[in-house]
XYZ file of C-alpha atoms in Angstrom:
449
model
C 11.376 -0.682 -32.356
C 9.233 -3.775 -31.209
C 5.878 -3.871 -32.484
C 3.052 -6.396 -32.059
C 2.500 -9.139 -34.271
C -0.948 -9.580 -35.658
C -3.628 -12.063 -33.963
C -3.811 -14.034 -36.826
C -0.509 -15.768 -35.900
C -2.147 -16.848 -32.949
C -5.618 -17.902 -34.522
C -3.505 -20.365 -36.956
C -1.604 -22.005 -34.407
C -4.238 -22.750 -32.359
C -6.233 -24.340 -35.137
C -3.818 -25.748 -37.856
C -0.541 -27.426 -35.500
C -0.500 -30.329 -33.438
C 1.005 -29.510 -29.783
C 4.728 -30.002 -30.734
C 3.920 -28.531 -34.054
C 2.748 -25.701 -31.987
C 5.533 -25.167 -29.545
C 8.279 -25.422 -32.422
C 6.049 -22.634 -34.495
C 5.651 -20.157 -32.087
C 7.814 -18.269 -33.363
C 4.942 -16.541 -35.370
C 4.796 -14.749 -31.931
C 7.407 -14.539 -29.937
C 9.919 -13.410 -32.914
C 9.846 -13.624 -37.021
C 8.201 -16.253 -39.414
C 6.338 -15.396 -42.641
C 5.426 -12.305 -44.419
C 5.785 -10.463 -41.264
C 9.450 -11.181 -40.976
C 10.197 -9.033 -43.963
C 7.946 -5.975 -42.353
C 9.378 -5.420 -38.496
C 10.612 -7.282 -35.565
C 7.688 -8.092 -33.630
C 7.005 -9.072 -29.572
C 4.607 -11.540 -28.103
C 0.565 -10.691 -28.272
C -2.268 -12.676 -27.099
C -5.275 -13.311 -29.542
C -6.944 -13.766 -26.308
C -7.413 -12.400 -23.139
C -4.688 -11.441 -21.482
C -4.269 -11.176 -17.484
C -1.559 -10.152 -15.350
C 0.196 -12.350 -13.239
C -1.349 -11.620 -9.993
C -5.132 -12.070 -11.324
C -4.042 -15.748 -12.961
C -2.469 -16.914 -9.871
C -5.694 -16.306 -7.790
C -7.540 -18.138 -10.461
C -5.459 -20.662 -9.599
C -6.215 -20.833 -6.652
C -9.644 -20.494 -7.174
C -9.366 -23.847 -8.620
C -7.153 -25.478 -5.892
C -3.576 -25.159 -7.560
C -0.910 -24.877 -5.282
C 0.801 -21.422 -5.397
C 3.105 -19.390 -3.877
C 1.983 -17.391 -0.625
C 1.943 -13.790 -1.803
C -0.555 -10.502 -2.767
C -0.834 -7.610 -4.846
C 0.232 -4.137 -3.788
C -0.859 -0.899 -5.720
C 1.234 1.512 -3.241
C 4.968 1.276 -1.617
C 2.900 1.219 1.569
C 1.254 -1.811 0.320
C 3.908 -3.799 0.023
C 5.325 -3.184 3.231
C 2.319 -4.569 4.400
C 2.359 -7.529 2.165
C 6.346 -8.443 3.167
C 5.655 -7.706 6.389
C 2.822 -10.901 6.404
C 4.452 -13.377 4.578
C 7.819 -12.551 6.887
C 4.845 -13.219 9.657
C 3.691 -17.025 8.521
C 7.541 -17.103 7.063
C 10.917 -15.568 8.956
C 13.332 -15.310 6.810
C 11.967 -16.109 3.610
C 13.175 -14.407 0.459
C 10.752 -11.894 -0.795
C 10.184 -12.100 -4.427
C 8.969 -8.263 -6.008
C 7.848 -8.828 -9.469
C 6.630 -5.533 -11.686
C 3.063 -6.533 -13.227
C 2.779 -5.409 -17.059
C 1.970 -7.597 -20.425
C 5.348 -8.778 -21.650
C 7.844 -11.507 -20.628
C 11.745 -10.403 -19.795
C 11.142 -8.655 -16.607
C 13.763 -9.673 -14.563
C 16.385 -8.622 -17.067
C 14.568 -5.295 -17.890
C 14.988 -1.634 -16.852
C 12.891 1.375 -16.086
C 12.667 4.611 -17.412
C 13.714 6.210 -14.222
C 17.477 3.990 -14.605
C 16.277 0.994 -11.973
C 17.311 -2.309 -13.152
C 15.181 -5.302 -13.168
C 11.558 -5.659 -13.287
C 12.007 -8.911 -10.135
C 13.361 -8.140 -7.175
C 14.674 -10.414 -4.645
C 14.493 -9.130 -1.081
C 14.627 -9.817 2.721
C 13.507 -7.080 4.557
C 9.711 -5.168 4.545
C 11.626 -2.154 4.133
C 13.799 -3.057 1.403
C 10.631 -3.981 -0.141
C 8.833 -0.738 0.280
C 11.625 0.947 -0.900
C 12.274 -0.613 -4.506
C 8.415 -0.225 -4.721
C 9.061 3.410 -4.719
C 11.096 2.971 -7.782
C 9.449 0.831 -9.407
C 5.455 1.937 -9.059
C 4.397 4.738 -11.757
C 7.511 4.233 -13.988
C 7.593 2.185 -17.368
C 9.064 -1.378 -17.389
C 11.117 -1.553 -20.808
C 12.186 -5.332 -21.971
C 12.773 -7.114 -25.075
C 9.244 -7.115 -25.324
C 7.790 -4.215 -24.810
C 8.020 -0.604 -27.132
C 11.095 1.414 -26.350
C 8.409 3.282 -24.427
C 7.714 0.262 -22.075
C 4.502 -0.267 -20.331
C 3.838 1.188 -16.627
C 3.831 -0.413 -13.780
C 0.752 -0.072 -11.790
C 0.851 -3.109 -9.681
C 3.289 -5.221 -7.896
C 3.021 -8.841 -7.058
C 5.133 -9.734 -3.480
C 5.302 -13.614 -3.101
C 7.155 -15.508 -0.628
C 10.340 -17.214 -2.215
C 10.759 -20.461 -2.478
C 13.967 -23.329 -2.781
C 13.181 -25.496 -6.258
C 14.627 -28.819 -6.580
C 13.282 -29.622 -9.791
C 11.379 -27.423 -12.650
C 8.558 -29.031 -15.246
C 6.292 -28.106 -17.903
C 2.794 -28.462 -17.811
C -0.377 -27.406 -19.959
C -3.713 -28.127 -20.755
C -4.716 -26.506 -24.755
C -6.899 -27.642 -27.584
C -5.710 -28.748 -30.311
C -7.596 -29.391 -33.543
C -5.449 -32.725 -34.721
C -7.073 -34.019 -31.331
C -10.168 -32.775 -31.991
C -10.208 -31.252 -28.281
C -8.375 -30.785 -25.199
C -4.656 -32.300 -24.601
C -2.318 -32.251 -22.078
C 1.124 -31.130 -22.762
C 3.647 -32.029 -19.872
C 7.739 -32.562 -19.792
C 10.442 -32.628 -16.780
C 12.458 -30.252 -18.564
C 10.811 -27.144 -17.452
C 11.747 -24.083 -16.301
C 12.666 -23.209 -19.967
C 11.342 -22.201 -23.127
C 9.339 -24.992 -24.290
C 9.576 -23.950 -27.720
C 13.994 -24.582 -27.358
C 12.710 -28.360 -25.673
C 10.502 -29.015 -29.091
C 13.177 -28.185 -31.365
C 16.020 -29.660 -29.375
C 14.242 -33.039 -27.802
C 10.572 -33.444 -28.732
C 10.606 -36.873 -27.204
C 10.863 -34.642 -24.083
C 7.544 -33.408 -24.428
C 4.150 -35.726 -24.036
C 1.153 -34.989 -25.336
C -2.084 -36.831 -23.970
C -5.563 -36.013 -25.475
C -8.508 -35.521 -23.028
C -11.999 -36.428 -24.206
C -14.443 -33.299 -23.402
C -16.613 -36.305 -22.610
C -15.422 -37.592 -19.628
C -12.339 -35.268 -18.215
C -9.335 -36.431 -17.205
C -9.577 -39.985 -15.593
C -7.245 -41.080 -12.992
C -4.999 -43.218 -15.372
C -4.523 -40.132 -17.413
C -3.409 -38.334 -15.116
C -0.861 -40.745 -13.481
C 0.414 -41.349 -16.690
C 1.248 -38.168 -17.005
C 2.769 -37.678 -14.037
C 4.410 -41.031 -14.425
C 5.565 -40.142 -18.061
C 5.565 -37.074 -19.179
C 7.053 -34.892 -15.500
C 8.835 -38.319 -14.998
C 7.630 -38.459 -11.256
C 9.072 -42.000 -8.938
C 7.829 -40.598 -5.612
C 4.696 -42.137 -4.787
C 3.584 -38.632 -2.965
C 4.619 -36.715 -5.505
C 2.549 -38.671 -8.089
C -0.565 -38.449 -6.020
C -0.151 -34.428 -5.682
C 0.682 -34.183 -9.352
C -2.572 -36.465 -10.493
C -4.496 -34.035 -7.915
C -3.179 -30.758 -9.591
C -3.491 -31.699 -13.206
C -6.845 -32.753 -12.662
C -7.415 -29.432 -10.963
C -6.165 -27.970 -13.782
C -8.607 -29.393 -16.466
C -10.869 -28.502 -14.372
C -10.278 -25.030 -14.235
C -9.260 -25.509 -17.983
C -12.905 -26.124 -18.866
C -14.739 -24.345 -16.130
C -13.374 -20.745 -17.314
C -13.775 -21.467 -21.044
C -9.901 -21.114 -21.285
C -8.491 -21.813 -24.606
C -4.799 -22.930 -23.095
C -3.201 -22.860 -19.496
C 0.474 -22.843 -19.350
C 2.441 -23.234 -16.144
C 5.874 -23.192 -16.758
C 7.523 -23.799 -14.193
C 5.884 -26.235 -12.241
C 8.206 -26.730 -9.612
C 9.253 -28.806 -6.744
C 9.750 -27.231 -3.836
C 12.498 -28.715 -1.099
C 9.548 -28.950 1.072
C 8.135 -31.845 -0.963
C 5.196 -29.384 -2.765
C 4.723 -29.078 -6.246
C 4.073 -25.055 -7.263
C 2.864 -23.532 -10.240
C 5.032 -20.762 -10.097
C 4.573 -19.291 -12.893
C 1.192 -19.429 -15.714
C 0.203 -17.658 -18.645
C -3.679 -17.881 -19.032
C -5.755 -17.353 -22.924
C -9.901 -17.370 -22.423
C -12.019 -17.618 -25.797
C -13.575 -14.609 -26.314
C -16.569 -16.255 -27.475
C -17.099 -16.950 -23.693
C -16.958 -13.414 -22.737
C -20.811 -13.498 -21.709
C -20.643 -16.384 -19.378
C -17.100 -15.581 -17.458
C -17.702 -11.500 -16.803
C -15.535 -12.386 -13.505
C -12.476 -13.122 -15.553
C -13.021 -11.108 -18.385
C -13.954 -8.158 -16.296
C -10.206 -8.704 -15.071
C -8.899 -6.814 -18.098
C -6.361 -4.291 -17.391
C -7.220 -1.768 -20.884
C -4.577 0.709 -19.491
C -2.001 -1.047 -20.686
C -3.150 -1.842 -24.156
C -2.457 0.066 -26.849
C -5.620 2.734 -27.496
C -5.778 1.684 -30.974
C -6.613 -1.584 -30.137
C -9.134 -1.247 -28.032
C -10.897 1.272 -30.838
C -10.712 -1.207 -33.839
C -11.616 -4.148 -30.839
C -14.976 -1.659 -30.000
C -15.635 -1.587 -33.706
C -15.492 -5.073 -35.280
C -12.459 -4.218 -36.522
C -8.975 -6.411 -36.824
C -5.738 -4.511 -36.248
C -2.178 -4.737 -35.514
C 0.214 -2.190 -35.503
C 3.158 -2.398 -37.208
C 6.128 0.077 -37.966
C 5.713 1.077 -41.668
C 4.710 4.547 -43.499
C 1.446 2.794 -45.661
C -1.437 2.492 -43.698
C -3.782 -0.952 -45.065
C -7.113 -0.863 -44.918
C -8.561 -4.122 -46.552
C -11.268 -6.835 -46.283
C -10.123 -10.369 -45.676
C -6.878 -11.765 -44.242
C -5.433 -13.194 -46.918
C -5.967 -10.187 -49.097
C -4.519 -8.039 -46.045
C -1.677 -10.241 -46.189
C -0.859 -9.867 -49.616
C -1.667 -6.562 -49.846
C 1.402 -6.456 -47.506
C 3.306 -8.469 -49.173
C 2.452 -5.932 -52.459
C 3.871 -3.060 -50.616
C 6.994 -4.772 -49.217
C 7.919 -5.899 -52.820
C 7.916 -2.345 -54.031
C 9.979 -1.047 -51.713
C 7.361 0.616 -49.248
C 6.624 -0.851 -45.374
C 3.099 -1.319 -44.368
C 2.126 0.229 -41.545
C -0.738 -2.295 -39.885
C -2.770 -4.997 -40.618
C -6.546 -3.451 -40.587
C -9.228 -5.913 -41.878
C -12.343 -4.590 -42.085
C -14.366 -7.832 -42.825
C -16.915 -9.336 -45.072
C -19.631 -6.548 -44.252
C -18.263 -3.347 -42.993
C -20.425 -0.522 -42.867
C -19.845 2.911 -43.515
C -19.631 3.913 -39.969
C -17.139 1.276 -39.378
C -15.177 2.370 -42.102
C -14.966 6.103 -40.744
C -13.697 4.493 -37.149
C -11.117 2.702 -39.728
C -9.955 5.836 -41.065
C -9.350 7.050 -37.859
C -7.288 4.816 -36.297
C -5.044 4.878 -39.246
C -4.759 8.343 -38.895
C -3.994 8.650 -35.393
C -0.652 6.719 -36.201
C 1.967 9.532 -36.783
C 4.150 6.995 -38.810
C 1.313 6.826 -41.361
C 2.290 9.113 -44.260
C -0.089 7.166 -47.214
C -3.312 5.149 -47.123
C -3.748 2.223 -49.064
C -7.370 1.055 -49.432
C -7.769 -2.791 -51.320
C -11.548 -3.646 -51.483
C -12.221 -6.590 -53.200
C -16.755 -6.843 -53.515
C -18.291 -9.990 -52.526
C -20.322 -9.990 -49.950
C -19.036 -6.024 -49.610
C -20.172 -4.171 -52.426
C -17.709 -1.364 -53.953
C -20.315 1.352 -54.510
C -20.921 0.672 -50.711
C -17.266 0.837 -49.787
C -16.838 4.180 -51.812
C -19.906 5.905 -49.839
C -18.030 4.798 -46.844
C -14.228 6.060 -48.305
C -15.591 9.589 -49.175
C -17.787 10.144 -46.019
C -14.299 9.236 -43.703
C -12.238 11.377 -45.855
C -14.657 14.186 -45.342
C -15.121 13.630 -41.575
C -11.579 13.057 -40.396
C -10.173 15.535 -42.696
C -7.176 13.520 -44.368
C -4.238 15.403 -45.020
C -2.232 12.265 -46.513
C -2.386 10.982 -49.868
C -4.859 8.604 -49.830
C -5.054 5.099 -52.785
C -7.807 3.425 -53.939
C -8.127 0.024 -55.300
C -12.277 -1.461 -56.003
C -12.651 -4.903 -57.653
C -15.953 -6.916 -57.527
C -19.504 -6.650 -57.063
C -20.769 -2.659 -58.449
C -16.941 -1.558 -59.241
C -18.100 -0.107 -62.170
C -20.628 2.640 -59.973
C -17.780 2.326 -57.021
C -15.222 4.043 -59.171
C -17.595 6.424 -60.399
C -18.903 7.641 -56.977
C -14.614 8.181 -56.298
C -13.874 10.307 -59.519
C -16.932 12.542 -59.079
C -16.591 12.888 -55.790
C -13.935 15.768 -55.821
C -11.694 14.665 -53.452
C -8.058 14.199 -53.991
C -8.329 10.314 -54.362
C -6.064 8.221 -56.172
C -7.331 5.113 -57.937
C -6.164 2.023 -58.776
C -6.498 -0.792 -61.583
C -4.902 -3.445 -60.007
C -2.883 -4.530 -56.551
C 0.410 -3.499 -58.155
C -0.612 -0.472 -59.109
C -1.752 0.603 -56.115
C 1.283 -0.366 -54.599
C 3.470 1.034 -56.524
C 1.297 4.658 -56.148
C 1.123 4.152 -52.876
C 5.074 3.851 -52.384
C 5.955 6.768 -54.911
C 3.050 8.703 -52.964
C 4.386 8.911 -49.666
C 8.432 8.636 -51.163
C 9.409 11.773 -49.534
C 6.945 12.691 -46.596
């Protein structure tokens, strides 16, 4: 079963690798790397917002990118409606019916109802309206999704067009650059990450100073260089476009803006056909346009709990449910249970300063996982004090009622008065000296549930 790999994947790569280092990495991501490779397979997450394709391509447009004519439908009748316009401003143009859900592999996916294919190409309004019927209020399963896949609530209907020629382009900070940089190559179309690995000289990278934007050179050498553009009116619509893109780069706070494919069209227009869009979430207060955009139904409930509580989680497909404070101690706490023959079941940090309250929501979204059949708590006291922490474990095991077995480890600041509140507290607790202890109680706890 695919599960979701944690946002701190995401949160390294965009601050520790270079733009090529980044592309030939992703693979924290969009399959194994790491620790997590010996816990689950994993699919693609965003650490940042994350928009469907019909809301980033009128953002787009918003910002004077040229896209493909085309609209959202909600309802079969809809997209009649939709087909039957472009057909209108277009005879005889290919329809193009894509399914609108959070995960890449669409066109080779299926639905739970036995259609095939999450893209449709069409001709006809009533062909259109038709597949919508079978594809609207059913689940999309693809590589990346759950075995459950996600439902379809939307369609996007665009008007097809004939490429001559697919590139890569992207605007994304990078911290080597100590900003912005453009990432462009003529070999797009693809997975960029396959071009890194297989011909990085493929690939240019130009930083942008957040002074002074993208100037005119930059652009045409980027056009000139990196999408390998002779045409004089093709370079002056590229500069135009990439410049439109930093623009829209900056203006929406967005953290990186990938359009893959940017295409040429046999009509002489360059198209960004397809994007994927991340906002900082920092910026949530000054873009409520975009961010009020989120589609929650989607997302997976848990999520959106931990996300309402200061929490960090991620899912994964183990039987020992983590609950620790810090990354790297979540990590190897992981790592702990993986080398004593158990599977964790999540990455839950609870942070520096977690509260009692926050600690209850904690318990509860470990809980509500059915695979969970143990709970592994590793508290280590700094800035968190233990004595705190064990206030916190007893009042959640009182108030959610836990009916697995649940192991304690304290280190740090008051661990002395921490373990004491634990043993007197007359709860069926089991503590801990060390990581490896707990581990190994935690395995041989939940051995045969």
């Amino acid at each position: 079963t695919l599960v979701r790999v944690r946002r701190l994947g995401s949160l390294l790569l965009n601050s520790l690798c270079t733009p090529k280092q980044m592309l030939l990495s992703r693979s924290l991501n969009s399959s194994l790397s790491g620790i997590v490779r010996k816990y689950a397979p994993v699919s693609l997450t965003q650490r940042f917002l994350h928009l469907h394709e019909h809301q980033s391509i009128s953002l787009l447009r918003q910002a004077g990118l040229q896209t493909q004519n085309g609209d959202v439908a909600t309802t079969p009748e809809e997209a009649r409606q939709v087909a039957e316009k472009l057909l209108a401003n277009a005879p005889g143009c290919d329809l193009i019916v894509k399914a609108q859900i959070h995960a890449g592999g669409r066109g080779k996916g299926h639905f739970d109802n036995g259609f095939k294919g999450g893209v449709q190409i069409l001709k006809d309004a009533n062909q259109v309206e038709q597949v919508s019927k079978k594809m609207l209020g059913f689940n999309l399963i693809t590589k990346q999704t759950d075995e459950e896949g996600q439902k379809v609530n939307a369609l996007l209907i665009n008007e097809g067009i004939q490429i001559a020629h697919e590139y890569y382009l992207a605007v994304l900070l990078d911290r080597t650059a100590g900003g912005p940089v453009i990432v462009a190559s003529h070999a797009g179309g693809m997975d960029i990450e396959d071009v890194a690995e297989k011909n990085s000289s493929a690939i240019m990278v130009e930083p942008v100073s957040i002074l002074t934007g993208v100037t005119e050179e930059q652009a045409e050498r980027v056009a000139r260089v990196g999408l390998r553009l002779t045409d004089p009116s093709l370079i002056q619509q590229a500069c135009q476009q990439i410049q439109n893109l930093y623009g829209m780069f900056i203006q929406r706070d967005a953290v990186q803006i990938e359009i893959n494919p940017f295409a040429l069209a046999d009509n002489g227009k360059l198209y960004c056909v397809d994007a994927k869009l991340d906002f900082d979430e920092g910026a949530r207060y000054r873009q409520k346009e975009v961010f009020e955009m989120r589609d929650t139904s989607i997302e997976d409930a848990r999520d959106i709990q931990a996300e309402e509580n200061n929490l960090n989680y991620v899912g994964l497909d183990g039987s020992i449910g983590c609950m620790v404070n810090g990354a790297g101690l979540a990590m190897a706490t992981m790592d702990i249970i993986q080398l004593n023959g158990g599977k964790p079941a999540n990455f839950l940090d609870v942070g520096g300063g977690a509260s009692k309250e926050q600690v209850c929501e904690a318990f509860k979204i470990l809980t509500g996982d059915p695979n969970v059949k143990g709970i592994l708590i590793n508290i280590f006291g700094g800035i968190m004090k233990c004595d705190v922490i064990a206030q916190g474990i007893i009042s959640a095991h009182k108030e959610v009622g836990l009916n697995v077995p649940l192991i304690v480890r304290l280190e740090g600041t008051n661990v002395t008065a921490g373990k004491a509140l634990l043993e007197n507290s007359g709860l069926p607790i089991i503590t801990a000296d060390n990581l490896d202890d707990a581990a190994m109680k935690a395995v041989a706890a939940t051995a045969n549930l």
